XYZ file of N, CA and C in Angstrom:
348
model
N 17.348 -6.216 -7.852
C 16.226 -7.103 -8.160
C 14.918 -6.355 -7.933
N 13.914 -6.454 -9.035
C 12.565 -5.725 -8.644
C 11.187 -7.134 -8.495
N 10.874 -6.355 -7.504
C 9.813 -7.178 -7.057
C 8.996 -6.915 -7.886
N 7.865 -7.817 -8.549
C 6.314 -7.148 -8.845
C 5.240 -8.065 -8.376
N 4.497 -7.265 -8.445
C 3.168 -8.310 -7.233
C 1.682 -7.646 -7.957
N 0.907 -7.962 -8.088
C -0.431 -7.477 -8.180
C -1.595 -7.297 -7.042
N -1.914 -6.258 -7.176
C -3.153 -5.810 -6.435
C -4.451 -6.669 -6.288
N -4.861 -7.420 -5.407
C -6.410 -7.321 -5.864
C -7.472 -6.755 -4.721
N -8.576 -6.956 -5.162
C -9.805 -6.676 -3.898
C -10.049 -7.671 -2.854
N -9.900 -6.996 -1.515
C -9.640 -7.472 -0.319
C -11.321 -7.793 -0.235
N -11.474 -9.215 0.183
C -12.938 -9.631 0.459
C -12.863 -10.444 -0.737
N -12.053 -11.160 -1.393
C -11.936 -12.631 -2.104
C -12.487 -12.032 -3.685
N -12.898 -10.556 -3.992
C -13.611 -10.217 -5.570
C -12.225 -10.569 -5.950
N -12.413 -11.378 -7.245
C -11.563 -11.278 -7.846
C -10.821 -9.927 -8.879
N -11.187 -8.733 -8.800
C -10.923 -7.902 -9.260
C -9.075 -7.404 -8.743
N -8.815 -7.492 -10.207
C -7.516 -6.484 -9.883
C -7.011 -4.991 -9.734
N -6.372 -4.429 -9.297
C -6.828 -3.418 -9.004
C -4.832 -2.471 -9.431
N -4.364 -2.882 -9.809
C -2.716 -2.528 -10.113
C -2.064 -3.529 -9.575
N -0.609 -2.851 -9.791
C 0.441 -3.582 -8.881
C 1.514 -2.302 -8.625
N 2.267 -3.634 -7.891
C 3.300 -2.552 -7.342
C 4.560 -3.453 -7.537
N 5.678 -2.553 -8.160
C 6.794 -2.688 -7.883
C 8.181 -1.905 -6.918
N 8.944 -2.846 -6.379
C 9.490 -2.483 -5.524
C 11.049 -2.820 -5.274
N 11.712 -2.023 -5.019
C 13.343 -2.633 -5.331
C 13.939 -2.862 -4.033
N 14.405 -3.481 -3.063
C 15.095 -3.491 -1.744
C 16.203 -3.097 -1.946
N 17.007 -3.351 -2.901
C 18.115 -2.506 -3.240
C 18.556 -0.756 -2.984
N 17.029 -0.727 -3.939
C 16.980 1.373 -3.538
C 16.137 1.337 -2.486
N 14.972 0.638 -2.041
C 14.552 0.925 -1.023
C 13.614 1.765 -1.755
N 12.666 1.690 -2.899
C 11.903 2.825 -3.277
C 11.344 1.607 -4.015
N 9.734 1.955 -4.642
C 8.978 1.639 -5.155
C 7.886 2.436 -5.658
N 6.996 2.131 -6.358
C 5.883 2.508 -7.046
C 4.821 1.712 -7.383
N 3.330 2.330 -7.029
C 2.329 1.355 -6.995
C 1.388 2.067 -8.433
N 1.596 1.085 -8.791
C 0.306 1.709 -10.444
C -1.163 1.042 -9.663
N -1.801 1.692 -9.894
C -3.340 1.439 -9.205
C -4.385 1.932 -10.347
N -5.224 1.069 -10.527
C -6.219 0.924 -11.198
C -7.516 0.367 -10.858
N -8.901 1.227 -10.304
C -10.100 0.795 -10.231
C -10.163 1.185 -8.465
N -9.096 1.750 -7.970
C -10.031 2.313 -6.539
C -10.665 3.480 -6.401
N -11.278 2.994 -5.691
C -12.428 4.819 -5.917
C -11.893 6.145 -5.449
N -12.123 7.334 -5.977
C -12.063 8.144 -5.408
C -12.037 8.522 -4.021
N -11.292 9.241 -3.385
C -11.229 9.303 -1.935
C -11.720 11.389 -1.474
N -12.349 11.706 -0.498
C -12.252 12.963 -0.079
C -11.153 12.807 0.964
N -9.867 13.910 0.462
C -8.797 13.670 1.441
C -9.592 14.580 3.223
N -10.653 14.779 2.639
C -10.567 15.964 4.316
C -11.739 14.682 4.841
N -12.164 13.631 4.478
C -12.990 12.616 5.245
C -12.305 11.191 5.408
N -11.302 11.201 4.832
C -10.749 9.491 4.333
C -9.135 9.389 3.395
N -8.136 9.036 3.642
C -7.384 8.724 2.869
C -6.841 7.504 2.428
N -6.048 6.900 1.492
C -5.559 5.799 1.578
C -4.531 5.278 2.047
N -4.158 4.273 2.837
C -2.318 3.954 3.272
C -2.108 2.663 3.069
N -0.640 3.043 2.768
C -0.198 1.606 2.353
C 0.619 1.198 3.648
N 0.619 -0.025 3.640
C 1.689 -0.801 4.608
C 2.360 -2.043 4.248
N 3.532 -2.061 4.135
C 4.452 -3.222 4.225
C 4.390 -4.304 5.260
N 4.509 -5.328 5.225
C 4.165 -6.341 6.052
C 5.582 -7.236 5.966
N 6.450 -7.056 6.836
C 8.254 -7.339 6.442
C 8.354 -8.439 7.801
N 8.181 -9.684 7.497
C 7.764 -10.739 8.744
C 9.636 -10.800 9.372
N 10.706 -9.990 8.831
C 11.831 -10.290 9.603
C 12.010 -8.677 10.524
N 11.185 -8.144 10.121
C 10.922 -6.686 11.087
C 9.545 -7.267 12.423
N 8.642 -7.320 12.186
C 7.676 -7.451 13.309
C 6.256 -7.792 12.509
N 6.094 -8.835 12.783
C 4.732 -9.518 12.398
C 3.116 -8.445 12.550
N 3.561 -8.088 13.930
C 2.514 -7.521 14.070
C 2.277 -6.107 13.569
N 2.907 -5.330 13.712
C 2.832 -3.956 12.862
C 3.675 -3.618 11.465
N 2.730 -3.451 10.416
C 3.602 -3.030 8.897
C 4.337 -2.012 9.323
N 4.898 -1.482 7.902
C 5.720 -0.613 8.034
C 4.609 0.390 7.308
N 4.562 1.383 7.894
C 3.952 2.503 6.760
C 4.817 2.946 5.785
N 3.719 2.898 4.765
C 4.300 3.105 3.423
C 4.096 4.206 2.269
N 2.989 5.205 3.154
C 2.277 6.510 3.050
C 1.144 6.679 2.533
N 0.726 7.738 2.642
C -0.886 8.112 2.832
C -0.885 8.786 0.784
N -1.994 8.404 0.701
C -2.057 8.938 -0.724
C -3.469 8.880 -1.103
N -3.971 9.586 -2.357
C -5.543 9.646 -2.499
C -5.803 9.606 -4.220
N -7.071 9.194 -4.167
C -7.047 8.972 -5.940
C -8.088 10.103 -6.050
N -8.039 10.922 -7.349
C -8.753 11.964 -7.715
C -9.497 11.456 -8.897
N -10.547 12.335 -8.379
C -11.671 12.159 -9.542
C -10.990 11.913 -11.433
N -10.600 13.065 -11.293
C -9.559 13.118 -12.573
C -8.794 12.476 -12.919
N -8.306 11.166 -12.595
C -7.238 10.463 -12.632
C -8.236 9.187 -13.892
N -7.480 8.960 -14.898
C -7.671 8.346 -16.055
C -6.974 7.575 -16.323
N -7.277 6.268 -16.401
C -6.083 5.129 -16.696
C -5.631 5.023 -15.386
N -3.950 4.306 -14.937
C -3.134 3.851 -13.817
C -2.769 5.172 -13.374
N -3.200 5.332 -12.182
C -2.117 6.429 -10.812
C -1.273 6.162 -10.519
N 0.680 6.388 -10.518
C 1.325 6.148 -10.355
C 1.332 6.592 -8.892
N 1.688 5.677 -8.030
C 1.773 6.676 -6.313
C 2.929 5.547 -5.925
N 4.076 6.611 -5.756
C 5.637 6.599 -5.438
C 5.716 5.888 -3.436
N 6.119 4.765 -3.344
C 6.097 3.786 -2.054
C 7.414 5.369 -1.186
N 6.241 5.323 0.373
C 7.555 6.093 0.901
C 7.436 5.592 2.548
N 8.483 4.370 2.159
C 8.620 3.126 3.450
C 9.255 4.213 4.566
N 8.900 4.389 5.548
C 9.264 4.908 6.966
C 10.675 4.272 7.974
N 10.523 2.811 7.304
C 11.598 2.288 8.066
C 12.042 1.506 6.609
N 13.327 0.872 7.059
C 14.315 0.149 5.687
C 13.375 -1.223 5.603
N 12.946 -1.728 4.746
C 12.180 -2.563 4.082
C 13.516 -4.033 3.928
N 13.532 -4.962 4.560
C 14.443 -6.181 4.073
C 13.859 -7.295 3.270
N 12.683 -7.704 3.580
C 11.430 -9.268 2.812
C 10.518 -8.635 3.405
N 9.741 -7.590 1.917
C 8.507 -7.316 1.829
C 7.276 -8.678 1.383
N 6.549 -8.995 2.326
C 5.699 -10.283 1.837
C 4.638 -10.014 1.413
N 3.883 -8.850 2.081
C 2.615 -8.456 1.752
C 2.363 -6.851 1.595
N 1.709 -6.501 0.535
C 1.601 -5.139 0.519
C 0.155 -5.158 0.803
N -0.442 -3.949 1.747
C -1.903 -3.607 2.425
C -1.870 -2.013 1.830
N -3.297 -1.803 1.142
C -3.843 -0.426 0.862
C -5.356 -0.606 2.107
N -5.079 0.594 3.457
C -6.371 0.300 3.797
C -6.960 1.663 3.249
N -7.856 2.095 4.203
C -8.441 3.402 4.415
C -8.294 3.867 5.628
N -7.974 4.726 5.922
C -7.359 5.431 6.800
C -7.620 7.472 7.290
N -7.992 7.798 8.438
C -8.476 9.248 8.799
C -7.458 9.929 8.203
N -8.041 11.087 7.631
C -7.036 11.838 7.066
C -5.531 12.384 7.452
N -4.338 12.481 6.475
C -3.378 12.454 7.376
C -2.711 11.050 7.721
N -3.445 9.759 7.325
C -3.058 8.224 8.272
C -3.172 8.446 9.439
N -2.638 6.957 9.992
C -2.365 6.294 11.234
C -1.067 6.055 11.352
N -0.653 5.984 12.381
C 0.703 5.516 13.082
C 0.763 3.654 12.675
N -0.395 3.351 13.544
C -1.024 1.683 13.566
C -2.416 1.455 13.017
N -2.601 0.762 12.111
C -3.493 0.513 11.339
C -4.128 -0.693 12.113
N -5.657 -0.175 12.538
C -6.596 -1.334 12.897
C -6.773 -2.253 11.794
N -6.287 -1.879 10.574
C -6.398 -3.056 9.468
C -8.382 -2.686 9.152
N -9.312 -2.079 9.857
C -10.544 -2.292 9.877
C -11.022 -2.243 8.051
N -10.571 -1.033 7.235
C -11.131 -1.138 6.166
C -9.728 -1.207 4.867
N -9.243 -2.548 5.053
C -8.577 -2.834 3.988
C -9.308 -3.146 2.467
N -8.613 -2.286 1.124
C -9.187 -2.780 0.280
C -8.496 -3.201 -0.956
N -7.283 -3.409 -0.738
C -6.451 -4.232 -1.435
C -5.004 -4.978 -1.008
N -4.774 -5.849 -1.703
C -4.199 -6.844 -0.804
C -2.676 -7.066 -1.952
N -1.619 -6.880 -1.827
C -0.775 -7.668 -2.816
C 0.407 -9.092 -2.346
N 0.195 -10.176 -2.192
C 1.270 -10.861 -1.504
C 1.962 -12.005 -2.740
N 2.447 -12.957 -2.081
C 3.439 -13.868 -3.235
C 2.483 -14.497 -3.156
């Protein structure tokens, strides 16, 4: 079974921003992203996190660090690489994050949000 969910902008814009699909079956996914800005990987990167409420409410799962390039035209495909086994993914989180990521995400500069 594949999940799909859409992206939007965290702070209520209605702007969409991709989606992501995701299989629990393989345990692999892919996020098409469209309209986030460019990132300098040596000042800022992006991370995703899974939010799996039968794993632990309070900390996602990281879901890896990735960056959009100037050059990138149309949807960025960026390949989901869950750290732990994923069972009921509810919410997908893109924050911003020090280069490299975080272990635990203060959540401080989330900027897209995907849930049911």
């Amino acid at each position: 079974n594949l999940l799909r969910r859409s992206f939007s902008a965290a702070g209520g814009e209605d702007t969409e921003l991709g989606e992501v699909l995701w299989s629990d079956s393989q345990q692999q996914g892919v996020m098409l992203l469209s309209g986030l800005p460019e990132n300098d990987p040596a000042v800022s990167q992006y991370q995703l996190w899974i939010v799996d409420p039968t794993r632990d409410d309070v900390h996602p799962v990281d879901g890896g660090v990735f960056d959009i390039q100037p050059t990138s035209s149309g949807p960025v495909a960026v390949p989901i690489a869950a750290k732990l086994p994923i069972r009921n993914p509810a919410t997908f989180v893109i924050t911003v994050e020090q280069p490299g990521g975080v272990v635990v995400s203060k959540q401080e500069q989330v900027v897209a949000i995907a849930d049911s």
